[in-house]
Amino acid sequence: MKLHKPDLPIRPIVNWCNAPAYKLAKLFAQKIQHLTPLLYTFNIRNSTQLIHELKQTLITPSSRFASLDITNMYSNIPVSETKQILSNILTCNSIDPDTKSEMLNWYEVITKQNYFKNNENILLQEDGLAMGTPSSSIISELFLQYLEQTKLPHIAHKLKLLNYFRYVDDILIIFDSQHTDINKIANEFNTLHPNIQFTEETEKHNRINYLDITIHRQYTHVNISIFRKPTYTDTLIPYTSNHPVQHKHAAIRFLYNRLNTYQLPREEYQHEENVIHNILYNNGFGIQRQKIKQKHSQNQSTQQLTPKKWCTFTYIGTETSFITKIFKHTSLKIAYHTGNTLQKHLSYYTTQQDKYTKSGIYKLTCPDCNKAYIGQTGRNFYTRYDEHKRAFRYNTLQSKYAKHIIEHGHTFGNIENTMEVLHFQKKGTHLNTIERFYIHKEVTNNNHLNEECTETSNQIFNTIIEQLQ
């Protein structure tokens, strides 16, 4: 819901991470950027580049600023037309026919999977691109750049536009008020394509807001100040929150970096610095007059030549920081994530999903002696439980748990009383690591049924177990 816009419009954003074509969409986006490198002639990367461009632009007393916003961009991108544009670009870039055909087939698969679930109803987006798809940004960029390269030069010449900048779906235009006005510009842009419509906004009192800056038009130049939307709150991750210090400092570092790179006039600089101090105070931080310095290696050239692997830890407190110090002088780079996310607080679950229909780490406990077997499965837990039960029934000894039950004459037990789900996880190396941790924990308690060879000494696991006790 866009609270800062009239009538509070709602936009469905679909989490595509579990969609069948998610990985294909990611790969498609990577391949397209390699096969059809875009020009980005009229795009700006960020506000810093825009400020630099504005400083180089000749401003006259008749210059005026206006912004255009593409209405519902993703859902209005014409899918079939963009496919033809992609086909033409691949041909012009001399891409071999087999690769071209494959990429167009991928495009067809991805753009047709525009379905999502809402209140137990499966809905299908009939046209346009889905928000949340990894490929939507590159596909929309293909179409918009095609429009700009084929239509914009004519419009710019006709209306005598002085400059044109675009960031995704937000456009900033500088025009000469002696030759045209914003109504003519908006009407001309709204004829570019039937699907693509624009809303316009003109400068007021010689000022206009664009991205995170306010542009102040002077007689022959522009000044810049920081802009915050009416819905902005000064909330950061509080100082007392159980989050990695790197996450807390990231937002502060951004605020100070912006302060020192946006070329603000002296008065605006002092005002923004005071705003930052208030934000820090309201979130429990001490006032920091200097920006937080980033760590730089003494030998960056050597680091760049040596590829580093990243290792991600779930941050639970100071224990995590203590454990990650072990990797300080290794080739591993450490990153953190937390389990306390907005998704968990805002997600709406209509039905309780059966935990045994998922995959991950499980523990089978003997009902008679409480000995435990730790295992993993990339399929659902029901399937793995049935395999253990089948090994017990036919005495195949393919299951260590079934072998224990048979040799000692114990009761096998039903799934609810016997199988405990320890961790939900998909198949992969992360699953293997988590399994080894739980096996190590049972071995430490001398309560395991797993093979002895699966257990080795592990300082990290010992540290975690000590901290959890």
CSV table of C-alpha atoms in Angstrom, one decimal, residues 237-400:
chain,number,residue,atom,x,y,z
A,237,ILE,CA,17.6,-0.9,14.2
A,238,PRO,CA,17.8,0.3,17.9
A,239,TYR,CA,21.1,0.2,19.6
A,240,THR,CA,19.8,-2.3,22.2
A,241,SER,CA,18.4,-4.6,19.6
A,242,ASN,CA,19.8,-8.1,19.4
A,243,HIS,CA,21.3,-7.6,15.9
A,244,PRO,CA,24.9,-7.7,14.5
A,245,VAL,CA,26.7,-4.4,15.1
A,246,GLN,CA,27.5,-4.4,11.4
A,247,HIS,CA,23.8,-4.2,10.6
A,248,LYS,CA,23.2,-1.4,13.0
A,249,HIS,CA,26.2,0.6,11.7
A,250,ALA,CA,25.2,0.1,8.0
A,251,ALA,CA,22.3,2.6,8.2
A,252,ILE,CA,24.4,5.1,10.1
A,253,ARG,CA,27.2,4.8,7.6
A,254,PHE,CA,24.7,5.4,4.8
A,255,LEU,CA,23.4,8.6,6.4
A,256,TYR,CA,26.9,10.0,6.8
A,257,ASN,CA,28.1,8.9,3.4
A,258,ARG,CA,25.1,10.6,1.8
A,259,LEU,CA,25.8,13.8,3.9
A,260,ASN,CA,29.3,13.9,2.6
A,261,THR,CA,28.8,13.0,-1.1
A,262,TYR,CA,25.7,15.0,-2.1
A,263,GLN,CA,27.4,18.4,-2.3
A,264,LEU,CA,25.0,20.1,0.0
A,265,PRO,CA,25.2,23.9,0.7
A,266,ARG,CA,26.5,24.8,4.1
A,267,GLU,CA,23.1,25.5,5.7
A,268,GLU,CA,21.6,22.2,4.3
A,269,TYR,CA,24.7,20.3,5.4
A,270,GLN,CA,24.3,21.5,9.0
A,271,HIS,CA,20.6,20.9,9.0
A,272,GLU,CA,21.0,17.3,7.7
A,273,GLU,CA,23.8,16.7,10.3
A,274,ASN,CA,21.4,17.8,13.1
A,275,VAL,CA,18.7,15.4,11.6
A,276,ILE,CA,21.1,12.5,11.7
A,277,HIS,CA,22.0,13.3,15.3
A,278,ASN,CA,18.3,13.3,16.3
A,279,ILE,CA,17.8,9.9,14.5
A,280,LEU,CA,20.8,8.4,16.4
A,281,TYR,CA,19.5,9.8,19.7
A,282,ASN,CA,16.0,8.5,19.2
A,283,ASN,CA,17.4,5.0,18.5
A,284,GLY,CA,19.6,4.8,21.5
A,285,PHE,CA,23.0,5.6,19.8
A,286,GLY,CA,25.5,8.1,21.0
A,287,ILE,CA,26.0,11.2,18.8
A,288,GLN,CA,28.7,10.4,16.3
A,289,ARG,CA,30.2,13.5,14.8
A,290,GLN,CA,32.3,11.5,12.3
A,291,LYS,CA,31.1,8.9,9.9
A,292,ILE,CA,31.8,5.3,10.8
A,293,LYS,CA,34.9,4.3,9.0
A,294,GLN,CA,35.0,1.2,6.9
A,295,LYS,CA,37.8,-1.3,7.4
A,296,HIS,CA,40.3,-1.4,4.6
A,297,SER,CA,42.8,-4.1,4.1
A,298,GLN,CA,46.5,-3.1,4.0
A,299,ASN,CA,47.0,-5.1,0.8
A,300,GLN,CA,43.8,-4.7,-1.2
A,301,SER,CA,45.5,-5.7,-4.5
A,302,THR,CA,46.4,-9.1,-3.0
A,303,GLN,CA,42.9,-9.5,-1.7
A,304,GLN,CA,41.3,-8.8,-5.1
A,305,LEU,CA,43.4,-11.5,-6.7
A,306,THR,CA,42.5,-14.1,-4.1
A,307,PRO,CA,38.8,-15.1,-4.4
A,308,LYS,CA,37.0,-15.4,-1.1
A,309,LYS,CA,34.2,-17.6,0.0
A,310,TRP,CA,31.3,-16.2,2.1
A,311,CYS,CA,29.9,-18.0,5.1
A,312,THR,CA,26.5,-16.9,6.6
A,313,PHE,CA,25.7,-17.2,10.3
A,314,THR,CA,22.3,-16.7,11.9
A,315,TYR,CA,22.9,-14.1,14.6
A,316,ILE,CA,21.6,-15.1,18.0
A,317,GLY,CA,23.8,-12.8,20.2
A,318,THR,CA,27.3,-12.3,21.4
A,319,GLU,CA,27.8,-16.1,21.1
A,320,THR,CA,27.7,-15.8,17.3
A,321,SER,CA,30.3,-13.0,17.3
A,322,PHE,CA,32.5,-15.2,19.6
A,323,ILE,CA,32.3,-18.1,17.2
A,324,THR,CA,33.0,-16.1,14.0
A,325,LYS,CA,36.2,-14.8,15.5
A,326,ILE,CA,37.6,-18.2,14.7
A,327,PHE,CA,37.5,-17.4,11.0
A,328,LYS,CA,39.1,-13.9,11.4
A,329,HIS,CA,42.4,-14.9,9.8
A,330,THR,CA,41.0,-17.3,7.2
A,331,SER,CA,40.0,-16.9,3.6
A,332,LEU,CA,36.3,-17.0,4.6
A,333,LYS,CA,34.2,-13.8,4.7
A,334,ILE,CA,31.6,-13.7,7.4
A,335,ALA,CA,28.0,-12.4,6.9
A,336,TYR,CA,25.1,-12.4,9.3
A,337,HIS,CA,21.3,-12.7,9.1
A,338,THR,CA,18.7,-12.8,11.8
A,339,GLY,CA,15.6,-14.9,12.3
A,340,ASN,CA,13.6,-11.8,13.5
A,341,THR,CA,12.4,-10.5,10.1
A,342,LEU,CA,9.4,-8.4,9.0
A,343,GLN,CA,8.3,-11.3,6.9
A,344,LYS,CA,7.7,-13.4,10.0
A,345,HIS,CA,5.6,-10.6,11.6
A,346,LEU,CA,3.7,-9.6,8.5
A,347,SER,CA,3.1,-13.0,6.8
A,348,TYR,CA,-0.5,-14.2,6.9
A,349,TYR,CA,-1.0,-17.9,7.2
A,350,THR,CA,-4.5,-19.2,6.5
A,351,THR,CA,-3.9,-22.8,7.3
A,352,GLN,CA,-1.4,-24.7,9.4
A,353,GLN,CA,0.9,-26.8,7.2
A,354,ASP,CA,1.7,-30.3,8.4
A,355,LYS,CA,5.3,-30.2,9.5
A,356,TYR,CA,5.9,-33.7,8.3
A,357,THR,CA,5.3,-32.6,4.7
A,358,LYS,CA,8.5,-30.5,4.7
A,359,SER,CA,12.2,-31.5,4.6
A,360,GLY,CA,15.1,-31.0,7.0
A,361,ILE,CA,16.7,-32.6,10.1
A,362,TYR,CA,14.8,-35.1,12.2
A,363,LYS,CA,15.4,-37.2,15.3
A,364,LEU,CA,14.0,-40.7,15.8
A,365,THR,CA,13.8,-41.6,19.6
A,366,CYS,CA,13.3,-45.2,20.8
A,367,PRO,CA,10.1,-45.3,22.9
A,368,ASP,CA,11.7,-47.9,25.3
A,369,CYS,CA,15.3,-46.6,25.9
A,370,ASN,CA,15.2,-43.0,24.6
A,371,LYS,CA,18.3,-43.6,22.4
A,372,ALA,CA,18.2,-41.2,19.4
A,373,TYR,CA,19.0,-41.4,15.7
A,374,ILE,CA,19.7,-38.1,13.8
A,375,GLY,CA,19.0,-38.0,10.1
A,376,GLN,CA,18.3,-35.7,7.2
A,377,THR,CA,16.0,-35.8,4.2
A,378,GLY,CA,15.5,-33.6,1.2
A,379,ARG,CA,12.1,-35.1,0.7
A,380,ASN,CA,9.2,-34.9,3.2
A,381,PHE,CA,9.5,-36.5,6.6
A,382,TYR,CA,6.6,-38.9,6.0
A,383,THR,CA,8.6,-40.5,3.2
A,384,ARG,CA,11.7,-40.9,5.3
A,385,TYR,CA,9.8,-42.3,8.3
A,386,ASP,CA,8.2,-44.9,6.0
A,387,GLU,CA,11.6,-46.0,4.8
A,388,HIS,CA,12.8,-46.6,8.4
A,389,LYS,CA,9.6,-48.5,9.1
A,390,ARG,CA,10.0,-50.6,6.0
A,391,ALA,CA,13.5,-51.5,7.0
A,392,PHE,CA,12.1,-52.6,10.4
A,393,ARG,CA,9.3,-54.6,8.9
A,394,TYR,CA,11.4,-56.5,6.3
A,395,ASN,CA,14.5,-56.7,8.6
A,396,THR,CA,16.8,-55.2,5.9
A,397,LEU,CA,19.1,-53.5,8.4
A,398,GLN,CA,19.4,-50.5,6.1
A,399,SER,CA,18.4,-48.2,9.0
A,400,LYS,CA,20.4,-47.9,12.1
